[in-house]
Tab-separated table of C-alpha atoms in Angstrom:
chain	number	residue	atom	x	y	z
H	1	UNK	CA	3.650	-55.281	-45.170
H	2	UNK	CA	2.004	-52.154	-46.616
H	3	UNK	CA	1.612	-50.784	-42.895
H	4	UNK	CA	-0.697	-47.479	-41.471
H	5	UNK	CA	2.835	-46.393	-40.495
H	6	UNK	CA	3.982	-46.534	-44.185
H	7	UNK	CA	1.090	-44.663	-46.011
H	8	UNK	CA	1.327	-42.210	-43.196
H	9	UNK	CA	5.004	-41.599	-44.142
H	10	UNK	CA	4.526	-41.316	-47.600
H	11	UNK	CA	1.584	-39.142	-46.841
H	12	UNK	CA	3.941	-36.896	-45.068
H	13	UNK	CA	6.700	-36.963	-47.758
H	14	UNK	CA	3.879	-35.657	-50.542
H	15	UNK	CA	2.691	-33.270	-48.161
H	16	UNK	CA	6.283	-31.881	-47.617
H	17	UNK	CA	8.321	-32.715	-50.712
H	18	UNK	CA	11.603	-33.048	-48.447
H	19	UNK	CA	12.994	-35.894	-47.468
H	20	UNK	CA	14.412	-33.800	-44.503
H	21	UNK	CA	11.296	-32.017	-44.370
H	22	UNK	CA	9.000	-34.832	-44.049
H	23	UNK	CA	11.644	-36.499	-41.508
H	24	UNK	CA	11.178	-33.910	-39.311
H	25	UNK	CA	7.689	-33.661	-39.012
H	26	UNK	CA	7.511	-37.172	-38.513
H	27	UNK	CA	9.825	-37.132	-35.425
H	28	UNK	CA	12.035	-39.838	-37.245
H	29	UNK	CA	15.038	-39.685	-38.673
H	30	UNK	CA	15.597	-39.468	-42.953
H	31	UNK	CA	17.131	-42.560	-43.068
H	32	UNK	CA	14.465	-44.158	-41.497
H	33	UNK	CA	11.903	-42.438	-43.813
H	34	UNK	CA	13.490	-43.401	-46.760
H	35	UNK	CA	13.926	-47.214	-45.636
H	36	UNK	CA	10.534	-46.887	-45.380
H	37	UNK	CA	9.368	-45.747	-48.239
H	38	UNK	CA	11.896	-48.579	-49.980
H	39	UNK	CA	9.756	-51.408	-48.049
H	40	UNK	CA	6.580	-49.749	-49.171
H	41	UNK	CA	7.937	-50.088	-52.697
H	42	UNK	CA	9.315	-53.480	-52.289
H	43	UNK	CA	6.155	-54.173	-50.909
H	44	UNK	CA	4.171	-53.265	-53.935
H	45	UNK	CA	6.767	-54.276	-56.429
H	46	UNK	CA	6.746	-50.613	-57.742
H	47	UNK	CA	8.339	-46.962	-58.324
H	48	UNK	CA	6.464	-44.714	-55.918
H	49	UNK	CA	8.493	-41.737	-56.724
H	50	UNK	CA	10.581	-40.301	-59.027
H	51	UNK	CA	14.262	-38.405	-57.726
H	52	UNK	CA	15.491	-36.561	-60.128
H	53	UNK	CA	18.015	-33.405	-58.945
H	54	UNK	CA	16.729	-33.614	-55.101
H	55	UNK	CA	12.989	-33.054	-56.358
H	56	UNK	CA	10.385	-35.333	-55.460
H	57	UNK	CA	7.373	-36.608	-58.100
H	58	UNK	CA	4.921	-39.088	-57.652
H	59	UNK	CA	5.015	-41.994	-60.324
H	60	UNK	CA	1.346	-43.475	-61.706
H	61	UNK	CA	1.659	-46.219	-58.622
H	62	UNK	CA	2.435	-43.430	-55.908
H	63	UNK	CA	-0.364	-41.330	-57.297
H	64	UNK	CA	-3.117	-44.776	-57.227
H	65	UNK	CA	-1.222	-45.068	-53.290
H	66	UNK	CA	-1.257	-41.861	-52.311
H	67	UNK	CA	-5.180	-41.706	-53.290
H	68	UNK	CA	-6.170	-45.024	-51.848
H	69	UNK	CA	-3.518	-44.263	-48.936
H	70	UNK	CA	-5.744	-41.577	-47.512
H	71	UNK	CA	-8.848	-43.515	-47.750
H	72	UNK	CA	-7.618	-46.457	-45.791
H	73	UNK	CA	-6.269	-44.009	-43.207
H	74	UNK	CA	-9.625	-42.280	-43.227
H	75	UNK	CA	-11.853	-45.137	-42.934
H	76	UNK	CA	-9.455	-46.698	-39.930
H	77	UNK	CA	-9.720	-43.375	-38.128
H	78	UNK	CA	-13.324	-43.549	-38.200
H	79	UNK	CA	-13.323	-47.352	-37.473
H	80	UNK	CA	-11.634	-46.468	-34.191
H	81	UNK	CA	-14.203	-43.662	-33.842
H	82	UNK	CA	-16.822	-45.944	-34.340
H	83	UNK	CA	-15.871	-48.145	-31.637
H	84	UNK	CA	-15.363	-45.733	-29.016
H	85	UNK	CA	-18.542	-44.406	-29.366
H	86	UNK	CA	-19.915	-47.602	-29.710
H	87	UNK	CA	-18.402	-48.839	-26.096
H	88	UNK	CA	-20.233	-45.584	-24.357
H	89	UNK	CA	-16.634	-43.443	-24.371
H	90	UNK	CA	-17.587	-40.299	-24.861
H	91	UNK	CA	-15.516	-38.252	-26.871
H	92	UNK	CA	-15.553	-35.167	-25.324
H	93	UNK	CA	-14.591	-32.913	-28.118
H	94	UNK	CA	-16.785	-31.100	-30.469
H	95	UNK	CA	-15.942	-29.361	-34.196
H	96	UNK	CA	-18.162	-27.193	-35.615
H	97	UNK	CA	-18.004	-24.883	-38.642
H	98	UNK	CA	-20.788	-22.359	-38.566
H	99	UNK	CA	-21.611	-19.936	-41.257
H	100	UNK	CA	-22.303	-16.137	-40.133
H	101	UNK	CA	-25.730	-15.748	-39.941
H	102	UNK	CA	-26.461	-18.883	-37.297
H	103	UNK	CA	-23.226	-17.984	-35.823
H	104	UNK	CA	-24.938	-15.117	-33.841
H	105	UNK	CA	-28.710	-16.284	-33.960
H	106	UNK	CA	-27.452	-19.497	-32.131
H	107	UNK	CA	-24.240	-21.452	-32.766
H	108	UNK	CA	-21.997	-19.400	-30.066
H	109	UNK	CA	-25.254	-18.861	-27.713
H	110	UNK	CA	-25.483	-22.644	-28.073
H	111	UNK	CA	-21.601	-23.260	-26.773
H	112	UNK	CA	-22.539	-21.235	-24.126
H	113	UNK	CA	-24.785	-23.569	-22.597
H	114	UNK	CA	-22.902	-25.936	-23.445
H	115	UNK	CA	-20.020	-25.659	-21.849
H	116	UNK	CA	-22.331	-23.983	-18.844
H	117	UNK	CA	-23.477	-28.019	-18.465
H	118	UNK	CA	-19.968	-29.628	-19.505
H	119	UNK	CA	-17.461	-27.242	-18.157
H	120	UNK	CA	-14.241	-29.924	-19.163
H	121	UNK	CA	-15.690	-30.291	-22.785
H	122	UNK	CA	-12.859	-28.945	-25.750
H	123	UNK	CA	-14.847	-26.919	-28.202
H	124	UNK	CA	-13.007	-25.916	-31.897
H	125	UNK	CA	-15.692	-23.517	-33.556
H	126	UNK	CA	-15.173	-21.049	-36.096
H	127	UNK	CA	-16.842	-18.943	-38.601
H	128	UNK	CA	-16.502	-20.133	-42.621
H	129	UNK	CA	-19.324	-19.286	-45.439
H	130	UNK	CA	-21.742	-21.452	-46.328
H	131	UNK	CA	-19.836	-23.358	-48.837
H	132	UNK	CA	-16.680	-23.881	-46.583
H	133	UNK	CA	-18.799	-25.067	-44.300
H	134	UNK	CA	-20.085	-28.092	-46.842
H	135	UNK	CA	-16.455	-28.364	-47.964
H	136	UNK	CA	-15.140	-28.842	-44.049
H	137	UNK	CA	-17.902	-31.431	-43.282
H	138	UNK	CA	-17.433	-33.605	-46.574
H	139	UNK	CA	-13.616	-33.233	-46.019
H	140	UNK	CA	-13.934	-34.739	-41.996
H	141	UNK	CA	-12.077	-31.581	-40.720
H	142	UNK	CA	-15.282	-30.883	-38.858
H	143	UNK	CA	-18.199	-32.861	-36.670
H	144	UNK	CA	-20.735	-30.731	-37.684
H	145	UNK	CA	-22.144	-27.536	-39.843
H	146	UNK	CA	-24.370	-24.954	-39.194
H	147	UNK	CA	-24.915	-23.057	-43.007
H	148	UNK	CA	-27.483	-22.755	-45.927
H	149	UNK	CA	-28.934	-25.773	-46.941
H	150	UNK	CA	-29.912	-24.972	-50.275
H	151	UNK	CA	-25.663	-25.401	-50.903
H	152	UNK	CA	-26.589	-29.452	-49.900
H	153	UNK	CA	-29.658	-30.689	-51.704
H	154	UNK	CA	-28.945	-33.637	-53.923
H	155	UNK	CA	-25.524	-34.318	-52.169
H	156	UNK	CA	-26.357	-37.633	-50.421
H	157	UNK	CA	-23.149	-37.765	-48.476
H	158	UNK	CA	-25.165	-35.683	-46.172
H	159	UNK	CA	-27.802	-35.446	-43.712
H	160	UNK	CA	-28.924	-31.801	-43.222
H	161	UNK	CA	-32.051	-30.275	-40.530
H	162	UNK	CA	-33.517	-27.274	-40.786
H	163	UNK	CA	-33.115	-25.621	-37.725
H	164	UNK	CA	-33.191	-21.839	-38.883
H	165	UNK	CA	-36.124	-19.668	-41.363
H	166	UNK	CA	-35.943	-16.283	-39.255
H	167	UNK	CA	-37.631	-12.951	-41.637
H	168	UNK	CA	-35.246	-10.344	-42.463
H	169	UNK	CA	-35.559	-7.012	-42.164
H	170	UNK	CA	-34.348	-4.037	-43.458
H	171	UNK	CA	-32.833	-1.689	-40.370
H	172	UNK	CA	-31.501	2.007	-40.818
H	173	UNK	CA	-30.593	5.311	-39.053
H	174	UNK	CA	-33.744	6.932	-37.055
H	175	UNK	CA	-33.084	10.080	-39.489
H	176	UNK	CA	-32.116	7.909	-42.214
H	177	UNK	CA	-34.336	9.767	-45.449
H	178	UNK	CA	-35.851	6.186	-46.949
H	179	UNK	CA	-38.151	6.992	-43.298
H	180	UNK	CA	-39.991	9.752	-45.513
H	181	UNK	CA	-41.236	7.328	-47.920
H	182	UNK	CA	-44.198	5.321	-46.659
H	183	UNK	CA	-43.977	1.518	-47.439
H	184	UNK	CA	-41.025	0.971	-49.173
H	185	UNK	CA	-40.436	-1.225	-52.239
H	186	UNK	CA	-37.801	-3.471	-53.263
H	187	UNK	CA	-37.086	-1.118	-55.769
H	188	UNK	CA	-36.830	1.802	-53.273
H	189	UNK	CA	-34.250	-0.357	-50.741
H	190	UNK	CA	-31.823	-0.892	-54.153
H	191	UNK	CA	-30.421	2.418	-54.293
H	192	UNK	CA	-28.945	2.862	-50.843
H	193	UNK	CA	-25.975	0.524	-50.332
H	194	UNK	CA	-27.005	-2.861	-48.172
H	195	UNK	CA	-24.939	-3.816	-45.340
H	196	UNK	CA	-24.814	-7.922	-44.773
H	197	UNK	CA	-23.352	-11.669	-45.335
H	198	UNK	CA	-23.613	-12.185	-48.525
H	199	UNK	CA	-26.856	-13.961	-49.498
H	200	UNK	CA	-27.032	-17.212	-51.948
H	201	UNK	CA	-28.524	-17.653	-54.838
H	202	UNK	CA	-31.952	-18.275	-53.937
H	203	UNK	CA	-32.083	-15.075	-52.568
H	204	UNK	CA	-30.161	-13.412	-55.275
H	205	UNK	CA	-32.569	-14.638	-57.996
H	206	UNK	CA	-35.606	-12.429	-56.504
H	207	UNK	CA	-34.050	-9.383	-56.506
H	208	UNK	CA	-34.888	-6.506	-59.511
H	209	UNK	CA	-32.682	-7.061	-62.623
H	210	UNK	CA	-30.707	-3.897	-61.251
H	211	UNK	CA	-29.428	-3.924	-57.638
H	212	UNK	CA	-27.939	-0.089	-58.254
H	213	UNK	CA	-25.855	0.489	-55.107
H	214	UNK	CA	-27.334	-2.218	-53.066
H	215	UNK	CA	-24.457	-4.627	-54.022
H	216	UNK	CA	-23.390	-7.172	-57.041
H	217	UNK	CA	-24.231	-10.320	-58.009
H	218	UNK	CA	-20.787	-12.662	-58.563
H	219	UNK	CA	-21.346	-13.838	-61.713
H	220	UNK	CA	-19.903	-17.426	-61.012
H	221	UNK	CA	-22.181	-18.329	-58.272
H	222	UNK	CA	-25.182	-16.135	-58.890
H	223	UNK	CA	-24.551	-14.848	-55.078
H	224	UNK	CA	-25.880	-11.383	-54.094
H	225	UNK	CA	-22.281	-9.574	-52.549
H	226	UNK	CA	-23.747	-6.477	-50.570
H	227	UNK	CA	-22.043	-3.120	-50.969
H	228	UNK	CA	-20.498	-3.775	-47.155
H	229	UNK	CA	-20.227	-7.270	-46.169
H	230	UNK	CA	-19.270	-8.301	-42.775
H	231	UNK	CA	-18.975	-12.155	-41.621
H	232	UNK	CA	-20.220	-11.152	-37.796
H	233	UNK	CA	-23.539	-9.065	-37.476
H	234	UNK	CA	-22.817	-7.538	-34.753
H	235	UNK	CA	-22.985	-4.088	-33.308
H	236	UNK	CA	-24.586	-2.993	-36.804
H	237	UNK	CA	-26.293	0.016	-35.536
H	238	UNK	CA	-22.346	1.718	-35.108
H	239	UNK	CA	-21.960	1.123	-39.091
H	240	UNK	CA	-25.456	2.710	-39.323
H	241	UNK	CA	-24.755	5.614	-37.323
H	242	UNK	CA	-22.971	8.149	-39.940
H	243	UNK	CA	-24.266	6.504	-43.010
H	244	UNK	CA	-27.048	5.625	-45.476
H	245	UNK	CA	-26.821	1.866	-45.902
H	246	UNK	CA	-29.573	-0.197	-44.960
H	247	UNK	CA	-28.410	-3.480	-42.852
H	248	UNK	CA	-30.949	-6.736	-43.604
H	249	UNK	CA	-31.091	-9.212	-40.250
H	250	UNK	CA	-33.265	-10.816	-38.224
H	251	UNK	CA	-35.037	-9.053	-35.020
H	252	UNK	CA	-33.576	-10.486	-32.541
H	253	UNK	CA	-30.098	-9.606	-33.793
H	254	UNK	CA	-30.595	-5.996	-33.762
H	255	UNK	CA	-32.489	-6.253	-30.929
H	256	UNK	CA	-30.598	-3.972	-28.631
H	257	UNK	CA	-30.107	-1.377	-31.105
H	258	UNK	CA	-34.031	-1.055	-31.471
H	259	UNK	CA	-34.515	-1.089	-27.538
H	260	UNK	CA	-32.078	1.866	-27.098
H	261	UNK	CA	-33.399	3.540	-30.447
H	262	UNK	CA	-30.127	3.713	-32.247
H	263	UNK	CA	-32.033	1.864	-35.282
H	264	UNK	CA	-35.536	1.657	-36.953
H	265	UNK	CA	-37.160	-0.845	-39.026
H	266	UNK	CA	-37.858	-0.137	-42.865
H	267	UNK	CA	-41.536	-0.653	-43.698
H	268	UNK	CA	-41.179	-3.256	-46.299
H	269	UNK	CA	-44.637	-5.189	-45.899
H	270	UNK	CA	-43.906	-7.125	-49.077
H	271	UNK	CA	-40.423	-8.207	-48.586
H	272	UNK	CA	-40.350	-11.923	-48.135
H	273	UNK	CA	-36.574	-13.018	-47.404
H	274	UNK	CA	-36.264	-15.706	-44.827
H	275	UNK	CA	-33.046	-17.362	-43.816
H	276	UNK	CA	-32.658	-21.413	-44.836
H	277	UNK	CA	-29.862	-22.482	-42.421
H	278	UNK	CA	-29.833	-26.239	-40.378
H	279	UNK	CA	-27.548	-28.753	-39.474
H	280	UNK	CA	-24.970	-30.449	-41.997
H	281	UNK	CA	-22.886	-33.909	-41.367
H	282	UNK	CA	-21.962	-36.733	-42.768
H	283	UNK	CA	-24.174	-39.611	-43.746
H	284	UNK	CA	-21.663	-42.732	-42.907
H	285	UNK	CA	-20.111	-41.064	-39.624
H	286	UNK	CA	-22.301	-40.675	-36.227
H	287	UNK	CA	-22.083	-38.172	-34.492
H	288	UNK	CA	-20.332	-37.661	-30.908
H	289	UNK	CA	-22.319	-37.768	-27.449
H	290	UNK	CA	-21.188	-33.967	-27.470
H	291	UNK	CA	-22.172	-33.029	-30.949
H	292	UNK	CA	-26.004	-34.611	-29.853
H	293	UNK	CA	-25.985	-32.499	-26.835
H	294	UNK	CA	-24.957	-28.914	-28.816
H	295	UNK	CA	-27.403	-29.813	-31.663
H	296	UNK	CA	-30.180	-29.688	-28.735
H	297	UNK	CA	-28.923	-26.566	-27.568
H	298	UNK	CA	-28.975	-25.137	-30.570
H	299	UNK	CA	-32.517	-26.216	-31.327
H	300	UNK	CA	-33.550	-24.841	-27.974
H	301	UNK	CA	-31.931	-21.098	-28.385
H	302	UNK	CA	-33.663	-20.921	-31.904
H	303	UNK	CA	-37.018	-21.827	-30.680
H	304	UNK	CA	-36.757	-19.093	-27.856
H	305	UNK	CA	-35.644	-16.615	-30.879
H	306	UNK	CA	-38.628	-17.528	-32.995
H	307	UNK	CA	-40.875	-16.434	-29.295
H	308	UNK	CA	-38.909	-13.360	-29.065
H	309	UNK	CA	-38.838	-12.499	-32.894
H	310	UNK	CA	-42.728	-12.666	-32.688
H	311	UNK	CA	-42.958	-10.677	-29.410
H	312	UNK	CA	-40.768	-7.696	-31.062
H	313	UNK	CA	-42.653	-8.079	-34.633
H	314	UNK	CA	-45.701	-7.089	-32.604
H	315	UNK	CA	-43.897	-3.908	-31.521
H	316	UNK	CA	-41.437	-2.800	-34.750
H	317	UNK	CA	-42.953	-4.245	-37.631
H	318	UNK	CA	-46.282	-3.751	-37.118
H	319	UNK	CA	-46.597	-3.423	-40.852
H	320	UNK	CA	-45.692	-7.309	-41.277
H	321	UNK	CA	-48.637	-9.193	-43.058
């Protein structure tokens, strides 16, 4: 009987290509691995593997197994998903892969209330960009993204929300000597180095032909890499400090620079770059009581940054149109 027990240890043996390897990881002993993998063969009437000199090579048939192996062990696991969720068992677990800019603006603020409601619930979050983020959610390693959505559109494996379109802004030293110009120009902000994520392609494509020391554009995705990216925006206004880059985030992230006047905003009334981040999961798998309840929280933190964002435009960007 080709058994979930047999694909699993052949699985195992690919993954590990050791007999005594794959034995051990599997708790069992390698002459019960290889018994099994002979009734999985005698099963199917066919070669799985080739041994030649102790190495181990998948034949044609283990290669068609091995691919439609990890399907069948996919779709069970989410059978048995399925059916917890389906008989009101909460699964209290949530996995979420957040890219960098959401990650401060609201993923982690989100976990916090959270867990500040559900104390016992397990929480795996981490930080990936936008494309590992797609990648982690197609591959089922995750519940949930938080990234770019222009990375998604036409994939209809998923369903994505837009959660997150916050204005940038450009932020330097108070002394910085950009201050001296007036209203600044694209062209202007180009030739001090930029200090952010690095921003996708739809961004990319409106900046001036030449960046000069703002950054590069990678020439196989058409992303915009700035002269200093960081993954986490925070404490910017220390990178600032001693230097003339100009950092591009939202308000409410540099927030308590501005308040204790370590930072200023760069009067760029014609600058139009918004962020385009929302949730990303799977079309075919529902989603856990917990990741519901985290996608709410979410949604609530960014509305109350949108409020604030507006209340400190009023007061540091007068200059917006």
């Amino acid at each position: 009987m080709i058994t979930q027990r047999r694909l699993q240890h052949l699985l195992a043996l690919v993954e590990h290509a050791h007999f005594g390897r794959a034995a051990q990881a599997l708790n069992i002993s390698q002459p019960a691995l290889t018994k099994s993998i002979q009734a999985l063969e005698a099963e199917l009437g066919a070669t799985l593997l080739d041994r030649k000199r102790g190495a181990i090579a998948l034949t044609v048939f283990g290669e068609l197994v091995l691919q439609r192996g990890r399907s069948l062990l996919s779709a069970e696991a989410d059978l048995r998903r399925e059916v917890a969720l389906l008989a009101g068992h909460e699964i209290g677990s949530l996995k979420v892969a957040i890219s960098p800019y959401p990650s401060v603006v609201s993923g982690y603020p989100a976990i916090k209330r959270l867990l500040a409601q559900h104390p016992k619930v397990n929480v795996m979050a981490h930080v990936a960009s936008w494309r590992e983020v797609v990648r982690q959610v197609t591959a089922r390693d995750v519940d949930l993204g938080i990234a770019e959505l222009s990375q998604t559109l036409g994939n209809e494996q998923l369903i994505t929300e837009l959660i997150g379109q916050h204005r940038g802004h450009f932020f330097c030293r108070p002394e910085h000597p950009i201050l001296r110009r007036g209203p600044v120009s694209m062209n202007q902000l180009v030739e001090f180095p930029w200090l952010s994520t690095r921003l996708p392609l739809r961004v990319a494509s409106h900046l001036p032909r030449s960046i000069g020391a703002a950054g590069t554009i990678e020439p196989l995705t058409g992303d915009f890499v700035p002269a200093i990216e960081l993954d986490m925006l925070m404490q910017i206004g220390d990178f600032l400090e001693h230097s003339d880059a100009l950092a591009l985030a939202s308000l409410t992230i540099m927030e308590r620079a501005l308040l204790a006047g370590d930072v200023t905003v760069v009067p760029t009334p014609d600058l139009n770059i918004h962020s385009n981040y929302g949730f990303i999961h799977l079309n075919n798998r529902s989603l856990t009581p917990v990741a519901l309840a985290f996608m709410q929280e979410v949604r609530t933190e960014e509305a109350e940054k949108v409020k604030r964002e507006a209340i400190l435009a009023s007061t540091y960007a007068a200059f917006d149109p």
